Short mmCIF file of C-alpha atoms and ligand atoms in Angstrom, two decimals:
data_model
loop_
_atom_site.label_atom_id
_atom_site.label_comp_id
_atom_site.label_asym_id
_atom_site.label_seq_id
_atom_site.Cartn_x
_atom_site.Cartn_y
_atom_site.Cartn_z
CA UNK A 354 24.92 6.47 23.46
CA UNK A 355 21.47 8.24 23.54
CA UNK A 356 20.50 9.49 20.15
CA UNK A 357 19.67 13.32 20.02
CA UNK A 358 15.87 13.84 20.97
CA UNK A 359 14.94 15.43 17.68
CA UNK A 360 16.27 12.26 15.75
CA UNK A 361 13.44 10.39 14.29
CA UNK A 362 13.58 6.33 15.27
CA UNK A 363 11.98 4.84 12.35
CA UNK A 364 10.75 1.04 12.21
CA UNK A 365 10.74 0.03 8.63
CA UNK A 366 8.25 -3.02 8.59
CA UNK A 367 8.55 -4.65 4.94
CA UNK A 368 12.19 -3.32 4.90
CA UNK A 369 13.23 -5.68 2.03
CA UNK A 370 10.37 -4.65 -0.36
CA UNK A 371 9.86 -1.98 -2.73
CA UNK A 372 8.50 0.61 -0.48
CA UNK A 373 10.83 -0.47 2.44
CA UNK A 374 14.11 -0.01 0.30
CA UNK A 375 12.87 3.31 -0.90
CA UNK A 376 12.15 4.43 2.65
CA UNK A 377 15.75 3.27 3.73
CA UNK A 378 17.16 5.28 0.65
CA UNK A 379 15.52 8.51 2.05
CA UNK A 380 16.48 7.67 5.71
CA UNK A 381 20.14 7.31 4.72
CA UNK A 382 20.08 10.70 3.21
CA UNK A 383 19.36 12.31 6.58
CA UNK A 384 21.64 10.66 8.96
CA UNK A 385 21.44 13.50 11.62
CA UNK A 386 17.64 13.47 11.68
CA UNK A 387 16.43 10.03 10.73
CA UNK A 388 17.49 6.52 11.79
CA UNK A 389 16.22 3.24 11.02
CA UNK A 390 15.98 1.52 14.55
CA UNK A 391 13.84 -1.51 13.63
CA UNK A 392 13.84 -3.44 10.49
CA UNK A 393 11.19 -6.04 9.68
CA UNK A 394 10.53 -8.49 6.88
CA UNK A 395 8.53 -11.58 5.91
CA UNK A 396 10.88 -14.57 5.47
CA UNK A 397 14.01 -13.22 3.62
CA UNK A 398 16.63 -13.31 6.37
CA UNK A 399 19.59 -12.82 3.84
CA UNK A 400 18.27 -9.63 2.52
CA UNK A 401 17.31 -8.31 5.98
CA UNK A 402 20.98 -8.97 7.23
CA UNK A 403 22.30 -7.14 4.46
CA UNK A 404 20.09 -4.16 5.17
CA UNK A 405 21.07 -4.38 8.96
CA UNK A 406 24.82 -4.13 7.92
CA UNK A 407 23.94 -0.92 6.02
CA UNK A 408 21.70 0.76 8.67
CA UNK A 409 22.79 -0.85 12.08
CA UNK A 410 19.12 -1.04 13.55
CA UNK A 411 18.79 -1.89 17.19
CA UNK A 412 16.18 -4.68 16.31
CA UNK A 413 15.67 -6.96 13.20
CA UNK A 414 12.42 -9.21 12.92
CA UNK A 415 11.27 -11.77 10.50
CA UNK A 416 7.50 -12.79 10.44
CA UNK A 417 8.37 -16.36 9.55
CA UNK A 418 9.90 -18.22 12.70
CA UNK A 419 11.58 -20.62 10.29
CA UNK A 420 13.88 -17.72 9.08
CA UNK A 421 14.90 -16.84 12.72
CA UNK A 422 18.03 -19.05 12.83
CA UNK A 423 19.36 -17.47 9.61
CA UNK A 424 18.68 -13.87 10.87
CA UNK A 425 20.37 -14.56 14.21
CA UNK A 426 23.40 -16.29 12.76
CA UNK A 427 23.58 -13.58 10.02
CA UNK A 428 23.57 -10.74 12.59
CA UNK A 429 26.18 -12.50 14.73
CA UNK A 430 28.44 -13.29 11.82
CA UNK A 431 28.32 -9.75 10.71
CA UNK A 432 29.39 -8.67 14.16
CA UNK A 433 26.29 -6.48 14.75
CA UNK A 434 24.66 -5.39 17.99
CA UNK A 435 21.10 -5.70 16.38
CA UNK A 436 18.92 -7.99 18.30
CA UNK A 437 17.01 -10.77 16.28
CA UNK A 438 13.33 -11.45 16.69
CA UNK A 439 10.77 -13.61 14.96
CA UNK A 440 7.12 -13.94 14.60
CA UNK A 441 3.96 -11.79 14.05
CA UNK A 442 3.63 -10.79 17.75
CA UNK A 443 7.36 -9.86 17.93
CA UNK A 444 6.76 -7.55 14.86
CA UNK A 445 3.67 -5.90 16.49
CA UNK A 446 5.59 -5.55 19.98
CA UNK A 447 8.30 -3.75 18.12
CA UNK A 448 5.86 -1.56 16.16
CA UNK A 449 4.16 -0.43 19.32
CA UNK A 450 7.44 -0.44 21.64
CA UNK A 451 9.84 2.37 22.74
CA UNK A 452 12.33 1.44 20.05
CA UNK A 453 10.58 3.68 17.49
CA UNK A 454 8.57 6.84 17.24
CA UNK A 455 7.62 6.31 13.68
CA UNK A 456 6.47 3.34 11.65
CA UNK A 457 6.75 2.84 7.93
CA UNK A 458 4.01 0.17 7.40
CA UNK A 459 5.12 -1.48 4.22
CA UNK A 460 4.22 -5.05 4.55
CA UNK A 461 2.27 -6.34 1.64
CA UNK A 462 -1.26 -7.47 2.18
CA UNK A 463 -3.63 -8.30 5.19
CA UNK A 464 -0.47 -9.59 6.89
CA UNK A 465 0.36 -5.91 7.83
CA UNK A 466 -2.73 -5.37 9.73
CA UNK A 467 -1.51 -6.39 13.16
CA UNK A 468 1.53 -4.22 13.01
CA UNK A 469 -0.40 -1.28 11.48
CA UNK A 470 -2.99 -1.43 14.27
CA UNK A 471 -0.33 -1.88 17.10
CA UNK A 472 1.51 1.34 15.87
CA UNK A 473 -1.73 3.16 15.62
CA UNK A 474 -2.83 2.02 19.20
CA UNK A 475 0.68 3.17 20.55
CA UNK A 476 0.23 6.59 19.03
CA UNK A 477 3.17 6.46 16.57
CA UNK A 478 3.57 8.43 13.51
CA UNK A 479 2.26 6.09 11.12
CA UNK A 480 3.73 6.19 7.50
CA UNK A 481 0.89 3.94 5.96
CA UNK A 482 1.77 2.17 2.72
CA UNK A 483 -0.04 -0.88 3.65
CA UNK A 484 -3.38 -0.02 2.09
CA UNK A 485 -4.87 -3.62 2.75
CA UNK A 486 -5.17 -2.92 6.37
CA UNK A 487 -7.38 0.19 5.63
CA UNK A 488 -9.57 -1.75 3.20
CA UNK A 489 -9.74 -4.77 5.70
CA UNK A 490 -10.30 -2.69 8.92
CA UNK A 491 -10.33 0.94 8.02
CA UNK A 492 -12.62 1.94 10.83
CA UNK A 493 -10.53 0.19 13.48
CA UNK A 494 -7.34 1.64 12.28
CA UNK A 495 -8.60 5.14 12.01
CA UNK A 496 -10.34 4.96 15.51
CA UNK A 497 -7.22 3.48 17.07
CA UNK A 498 -5.16 6.34 15.54
CA UNK A 499 -7.62 9.07 16.75
CA UNK A 500 -7.89 7.65 20.25
CA UNK A 501 -3.99 7.51 20.70
CA UNK A 502 -3.30 10.56 18.86
CA UNK A 503 -1.18 8.65 16.08
CA UNK A 504 -0.59 11.00 13.08
CA UNK A 505 -1.15 9.07 9.82
CA UNK A 506 0.79 10.04 6.85
CA UNK A 507 -0.45 8.16 3.78
CA UNK A 508 2.31 6.71 1.60
CA UNK A 509 0.32 5.88 -1.51
CA UNK A 510 1.13 8.46 -4.27
CA UNK A 511 -2.38 9.49 -4.67
CA UNK A 512 -3.11 9.84 -1.09
CA UNK A 513 0.01 11.62 -0.29
CA UNK A 514 -0.93 14.04 -3.10
CA UNK A 515 -4.38 14.44 -1.41
CA UNK A 516 -2.69 15.05 2.05
CA UNK A 517 -0.46 17.57 0.60
CA UNK A 518 -3.23 19.51 -1.11
CA UNK A 519 -5.49 19.32 1.95
CA UNK A 520 -3.15 21.48 3.74
CA UNK A 521 -4.39 24.65 2.05
CA UNK A 522 -7.82 24.98 4.13
CA UNK A 523 -10.14 23.17 6.32
CA UNK A 524 -11.54 19.77 5.47
CA UNK A 525 -15.11 21.00 5.00
CA UNK A 526 -14.08 23.26 2.02
CA UNK A 527 -13.59 20.13 0.01
CA UNK A 528 -16.07 19.24 -2.54
CA UNK A 529 -14.46 16.01 -4.03
CA UNK A 530 -11.24 14.05 -4.52
CA UNK A 531 -9.97 12.74 -7.91
CA UNK A 532 -7.45 9.84 -7.69
CA UNK A 533 -5.43 9.32 -10.99
CA UNK A 534 -4.63 5.78 -12.25
CA UNK A 535 -1.90 5.02 -14.72
CA UNK A 536 -4.23 2.50 -16.47
CA UNK A 537 -1.42 -0.15 -16.00
CA UNK A 538 0.19 -2.21 -18.76
CA UNK A 539 -2.92 -3.28 -20.33
CA UNK A 540 -4.70 0.15 -20.82
CA UNK A 541 -6.77 0.00 -24.01
CA UNK A 542 -6.95 -3.71 -24.17
CA UNK A 543 -10.12 -5.77 -24.34
CA UNK A 544 -11.08 -8.90 -22.73
CA UNK A 545 -10.15 -11.17 -25.42
CA UNK A 546 -6.56 -9.94 -25.16
CA UNK A 547 -6.53 -9.88 -21.41
CA UNK A 548 -7.54 -13.49 -21.23
CA UNK A 549 -4.02 -14.32 -22.74
CA UNK A 550 -1.64 -12.25 -20.37
CA UNK A 551 1.18 -13.82 -18.54
CA UNK A 552 2.36 -12.95 -14.96
CA UNK A 553 5.48 -11.47 -16.60
CA UNK A 554 3.48 -9.02 -18.61
CA UNK A 555 1.33 -8.18 -15.64
CA UNK A 556 4.12 -7.14 -13.27
CA UNK A 557 5.88 -4.99 -16.00
CA UNK A 558 4.28 -1.76 -14.95
CA UNK A 559 4.89 1.17 -17.42
CA UNK A 560 5.60 3.85 -14.83
CA UNK A 561 6.27 2.40 -11.33
CA UNK A 562 8.53 -0.07 -10.09
CA UNK A 563 6.72 -2.04 -7.23
CA UNK A 564 6.22 -5.32 -5.75
CA UNK A 565 4.44 -8.28 -7.58
CA UNK A 566 1.13 -8.08 -5.80
CA UNK A 567 0.50 -4.40 -6.20
CA UNK A 568 1.92 -4.45 -9.77
CA UNK A 569 -0.97 -7.05 -10.61
CA UNK A 570 -3.48 -5.03 -8.67
CA UNK A 571 -2.50 -2.01 -10.89
CA UNK A 572 -2.91 -4.22 -14.00
CA UNK A 573 -6.39 -5.28 -13.07
CA UNK A 574 -7.24 -1.65 -11.75
CA UNK A 575 -8.04 -3.37 -8.20
CA UNK A 576 -5.25 -1.24 -6.89
CA UNK A 577 -7.49 1.91 -7.77
CA UNK A 578 -10.46 0.20 -6.29
CA UNK A 579 -8.62 -0.41 -2.88
CA UNK A 580 -7.34 3.15 -3.11
CA UNK A 581 -10.94 4.47 -3.16
CA UNK A 582 -11.71 2.60 0.00
CA UNK A 583 -8.52 3.60 1.44
CA UNK A 584 -9.21 7.38 0.73
CA UNK A 585 -12.65 7.06 2.27
CA UNK A 586 -11.24 6.11 5.56
CA UNK A 587 -8.28 8.34 5.45
CA UNK A 588 -10.00 11.48 4.43
CA UNK A 589 -13.61 10.65 5.92
CA UNK A 590 -15.38 11.37 2.69
CA UNK A 591 -18.26 9.23 1.28
CA UNK A 592 -17.56 7.26 -2.05
CA UNK A 593 -19.70 9.51 -4.11
CA UNK A 594 -17.21 12.18 -3.57
CA UNK A 595 -14.26 10.41 -4.76
CA UNK A 596 -13.60 9.59 -8.32
CA UNK A 597 -10.97 7.95 -10.53
CA UNK A 598 -9.33 9.35 -13.71
CA UNK A 599 -6.89 7.53 -16.03
CA UNK A 600 -3.68 9.46 -16.48
CA UNK A 601 -1.18 7.43 -18.34
CA UNK A 602 1.82 9.68 -17.68
CA UNK A 603 1.45 9.31 -13.85
CA UNK A 604 2.84 12.81 -13.15
CA UNK A 605 -0.41 14.23 -11.53
CA UNK A 606 -0.99 11.91 -8.49
CA UNK A 607 -4.40 13.35 -7.28
CA UNK A 608 -6.64 16.49 -7.43
CA UNK A 609 -8.57 18.15 -4.68
CA UNK A 610 -11.67 20.15 -5.76
CA UNK A 611 -12.86 22.75 -3.30
CA UNK A 612 -16.45 24.11 -3.08
CA UNK A 613 -15.35 27.41 -4.58
CA UNK A 614 -14.36 25.76 -7.74
CA UNK A 615 -10.76 25.83 -7.17
CA UNK A 616 -8.84 22.60 -7.80
CA UNK A 617 -5.37 21.77 -6.38
CA UNK A 618 -3.25 18.94 -7.76
CA UNK A 619 0.04 17.54 -6.81
CA UNK A 620 2.53 16.60 -9.51
CA UNK A 621 5.79 14.77 -9.29
CA UNK A 622 7.92 11.95 -10.96
CA UNK A 623 6.51 8.56 -10.36
CA UNK A 624 8.95 7.61 -7.57
CA UNK A 625 7.68 6.65 -4.12
CA UNK A 626 10.67 8.40 -2.28
CA UNK A 627 8.80 11.68 -2.60
CA UNK A 628 5.80 10.36 -0.62
CA UNK A 629 8.14 8.83 1.89
CA UNK A 630 10.15 12.08 2.36
CA UNK A 631 6.80 13.87 2.80
CA UNK A 632 6.01 11.38 5.74
CA UNK A 633 9.39 11.21 7.14
CA UNK A 634 10.06 14.95 7.22
CA UNK A 635 6.60 16.36 7.93
CA UNK A 636 5.93 19.19 8.30
CA UNK A 637 9.39 20.02 6.94
CA UNK A 638 10.32 19.24 3.21
CA UNK A 639 13.31 17.20 3.07
CA UNK A 640 15.39 15.89 0.15
CA UNK A 641 14.22 12.62 -1.40
CA UNK A 642 16.74 11.96 -3.96
CA UNK A 643 13.90 12.55 -6.62
CA UNK A 644 14.48 15.10 -9.38
CA UNK A 645 11.84 18.04 -9.94
CA UNK A 646 9.46 17.82 -12.70
CA UNK A 647 10.34 19.29 -16.17
CA UNK A 648 6.95 19.68 -17.89
CA UNK A 649 8.57 20.78 -21.13
CA UNK A 650 10.51 17.62 -21.29
CA UNK A 651 7.69 15.43 -20.27
CA UNK A 652 5.33 16.66 -22.84
CA UNK A 653 1.67 16.23 -22.73
CA UNK A 654 -0.60 15.13 -19.97
CA UNK A 655 -3.77 13.06 -20.98
CA UNK A 656 -6.79 11.94 -19.00
CA UNK A 657 -9.55 9.58 -19.76
CA UNK A 658 -12.26 7.49 -17.99
CA UNK A 659 -11.53 4.01 -16.80
CA UNK A 660 -12.76 1.16 -18.80
CA UNK A 661 -14.89 -0.82 -16.16
CA UNK A 662 -16.06 -3.32 -18.96
CA UNK A 663 -12.47 -4.68 -19.46
CA UNK A 664 -11.30 -3.97 -15.80
CA UNK A 665 -14.25 -4.99 -13.66
CA UNK A 666 -12.15 -4.96 -10.24
CA UNK A 667 -12.59 -1.09 -9.89
CA UNK A 668 -16.47 -1.71 -9.98
CA UNK A 669 -16.18 -4.67 -7.70
CA UNK A 670 -14.24 -2.50 -5.26
CA UNK A 671 -17.00 0.25 -5.38
CA UNK A 672 -19.83 -2.35 -4.79
CA UNK A 673 -18.08 -3.86 -1.82
CA UNK A 674 -17.55 -0.43 -0.27
CA UNK A 675 -21.13 0.47 -0.90
CA UNK A 676 -22.15 -2.91 0.69
CA UNK A 677 -19.97 -2.16 3.84
CA UNK A 678 -19.46 -4.36 6.79
CA UNK A 679 -17.38 -7.46 6.08
CA UNK A 680 -17.64 -6.94 2.25
CA UNK A 681 -14.39 -5.03 1.82
CA UNK A 682 -12.49 -7.61 3.77
CA UNK A 683 -13.91 -10.39 1.52
CA UNK A 684 -12.92 -8.35 -1.54
CA UNK A 685 -9.37 -7.86 -0.30
CA UNK A 686 -8.94 -11.44 0.77
CA UNK A 687 -10.47 -13.09 -2.46
CA UNK A 688 -8.09 -10.68 -4.34
CA UNK A 689 -4.96 -11.58 -2.45
CA UNK A 690 -5.64 -15.24 -3.15
CA UNK A 691 -6.55 -14.84 -6.79
CA UNK A 692 -3.36 -12.61 -7.50
CA UNK A 693 -1.21 -15.19 -5.78
CA UNK A 694 -2.61 -18.00 -7.83
CA UNK A 695 -2.30 -15.88 -11.04
CA UNK A 696 1.35 -15.11 -10.16
CA UNK A 697 1.96 -19.03 -9.57
CA UNK A 698 0.44 -19.46 -13.11
CA UNK A 699 -2.48 -21.46 -11.66
CA UNK A 700 -5.23 -19.37 -13.02
CA UNK A 701 -5.45 -16.75 -15.82
CA UNK A 702 -5.72 -12.99 -15.56
CA UNK A 703 -9.43 -12.82 -16.01
CA UNK A 704 -9.95 -15.33 -13.19
CA UNK A 705 -8.80 -12.57 -10.77
CA UNK A 706 -12.10 -10.34 -11.21
CA UNK A 707 -14.09 -13.59 -11.65
CA UNK A 708 -12.99 -15.11 -8.34
CA UNK A 709 -13.44 -11.92 -6.50
CA UNK A 710 -17.02 -11.49 -7.69
CA UNK A 711 -17.91 -14.96 -6.83
CA UNK A 712 -16.53 -14.76 -3.38
CA UNK A 713 -18.50 -11.38 -2.75
CA UNK A 714 -21.69 -13.30 -3.98
CA UNK A 715 -21.04 -16.29 -1.83
CA UNK A 716 -20.28 -14.40 1.26
CA UNK A 717 -22.80 -11.55 1.57
CA UNK A 718 -21.76 -8.46 3.63
CA UNK A 719 -22.53 -8.83 7.25
CA UNK A 720 -22.04 -5.98 9.94
CA UNK A 721 -18.54 -5.70 11.23
CA UNK A 722 -17.88 -4.04 14.54
CA UNK A 723 -14.97 -6.11 15.73
CA UNK A 724 -11.67 -7.25 14.63
CA UNK A 725 -12.75 -10.82 15.23
CA UNK A 726 -15.61 -10.47 12.69
CA UNK A 727 -13.33 -9.00 10.07
CA UNK A 728 -10.62 -11.51 10.49
CA UNK A 729 -13.16 -14.37 10.23
CA UNK A 730 -14.46 -12.77 7.11
CA UNK A 731 -10.98 -12.58 5.76
CA UNK A 732 -10.34 -16.30 6.59
CA UNK A 733 -13.74 -17.43 5.11
CA UNK A 734 -13.06 -15.43 1.77
CA UNK A 735 -9.61 -17.14 1.64
CA UNK A 736 -11.05 -20.72 2.03
CA UNK A 737 -13.75 -20.09 -0.35
CA UNK A 738 -11.51 -18.49 -3.00
CA UNK A 739 -8.83 -21.27 -2.69
CA UNK A 740 -11.58 -23.96 -3.27
CA UNK A 741 -12.54 -22.27 -6.48
CA UNK A 742 -8.86 -21.87 -7.61
CA UNK A 743 -8.36 -25.57 -6.91
CA UNK A 744 -11.50 -26.36 -9.08
CA UNK A 745 -10.35 -23.88 -11.81
CA UNK A 746 -6.82 -25.09 -11.84
CA UNK A 747 -7.62 -28.82 -12.06
CA UNK A 748 -10.20 -28.03 -14.86
CA UNK A 749 -9.64 -25.74 -17.70
CA UNK A 750 -7.08 -22.96 -17.16
CA UNK A 751 -8.33 -19.53 -16.44
CA UNK A 752 -11.66 -17.85 -15.97
P1 LIG B 920 6.96 -5.91 -1.86
O1 LIG B 920 6.51 -7.09 -2.28
O2 LIG B 920 8.12 -5.30 -2.68
O3 LIG B 920 7.50 -5.91 -0.37
C1 LIG B 920 6.69 -6.56 0.70
C2 LIG B 920 7.43 -6.57 2.07
O4 LIG B 920 6.65 -7.07 3.05
C3 LIG B 920 8.78 -7.34 2.09
O5 LIG B 920 9.83 -6.78 2.86
C4 LIG B 920 8.31 -8.67 2.66
O6 LIG B 920 9.33 -9.25 3.28
C5 LIG B 920 7.32 -8.29 3.67
N1 LIG B 920 6.31 -9.23 3.98
C6 LIG B 920 5.63 -10.10 3.16
N2 LIG B 920 4.77 -10.88 3.95
C7 LIG B 920 4.93 -10.54 5.12
C8 LIG B 920 4.49 -11.01 6.42
N3 LIG B 920 3.64 -11.93 6.46
N4 LIG B 920 4.78 -10.27 7.57
C9 LIG B 920 5.82 -9.52 7.63
N5 LIG B 920 6.37 -8.92 6.48
C10 LIG B 920 5.94 -9.53 5.27
O7 LIG B 920 5.72 -4.99 -1.67
P2 LIG B 920 5.72 -3.31 -1.96
O8 LIG B 920 5.49 -3.02 -3.39
O9 LIG B 920 6.83 -2.60 -1.29
O10 LIG B 920 4.16 -2.90 -1.31
C11 LIG B 920 4.12 -2.92 0.22
C12 LIG B 920 2.82 -2.12 0.44
O11 LIG B 920 2.75 -0.93 0.15
C13 LIG B 920 1.57 -2.78 -0.13
O12 LIG B 920 0.50 -2.68 0.67
C14 LIG B 920 1.39 -1.95 -1.30
O13 LIG B 920 0.02 -1.98 -1.78
C15 LIG B 920 1.79 -0.58 -0.86
N6 LIG B 920 2.16 0.29 -1.81
C16 LIG B 920 3.32 0.06 -2.49
C17 LIG B 920 3.62 1.07 -3.58
C18 LIG B 920 4.89 0.79 -4.40
O14 LIG B 920 5.24 1.65 -5.11
N7 LIG B 920 5.68 -0.37 -4.25
C19 LIG B 920 2.92 2.22 -3.72
C20 LIG B 920 1.77 2.43 -2.92
C21 LIG B 920 1.59 1.56 -2.00
MG1 LIG B 921 -1.24 4.46 -5.36
#
């Protein structure tokens, strides 16, 4: 049966993750208007089959070929017509193919770049949660989207906030953007205390429930550094016009200041379904399942400057952005490797900024005009960081 032509066919890539399941929650609230037609995940075939039973997509894809038999057999045993696919190329082909008009890019890390770029080249509406693809190859993603007429709607709470605020006038009326940061679980801590934190403490975010990698990025403030780079690409502004303000209640997501002195802010409860509903419904507003804001019940709103001494990752991201070329790709790759080693208990928390700083010093910024150059920089930074991690892990623990 042909779906109605105004029905959005949505590919959710990273479907088994935090953003993916939030996207599917919103999609399921609008059965007449939204449909999950493609679901993709890394290697967890069991979870993906369960999502297929609930959402009945046309296609399901795992990046890891070793997970293919479990996906294929699971779909067959469930009696589903969903076709099974595997591999990064299949993920990209489905993102670009006729089976969807909208792509929720919710894969974690640089692994999301291929499908993000494929969706941009194919002119899809791109609901972009995978911020690492913009940090790694922001110019290429934005240029591909421009050329193909792909509409990018950011799915990061701060960038969704800016996106919403910007709809009040033309972009040249903007003076600056302010991204808020919760400050993470260790706000107010000094380096001596930070040296001791465990992975379990780092992923226990006080306000947001998120995947492990972005939770650690929030605890180091690297997340905010990645978001400043993301904002430069999305909104075409220089770094000097984007600043960061710590706001522990996480209710004000971003502010846009205009040349006339007016500032617009977007507020809402810390639940990513709001940003996803903005992207899935745009330009209509649709129900997300998130309650409105009761400011009397929430109490006060606080703001403070970030502590760059205790949390150097924000400074390192700014430096990589200023250096340009391959530097943001190196920053991102070194950070992914360092965070993964921290989560495995191989290095301490303060090793994360130390490893990123060492990689940026070892691999100075070079001009980056092609995907090949950026992917080579990503690979070199991963090799470099892994060697340092091995040396650290076999010596004394931590930074
Ligand atoms: P998560 O760890 O919960 O989920 C990650 C998803 O990616 C899973 O479905 C996993 O199977 C899939 N995946 C992992 N490796 C893959 C690979 N090589 N190929 C294909 N799929 C792969 O992560 P998350 O918290 O949902 O974050 C996803 C992205 O969204 C990240 O880029 C993150 O920075 C961004 N983001 C998340 C939030 C949030 O609230 N969780 C907010 C803003 C931005
Ligand atoms: Mg964010």
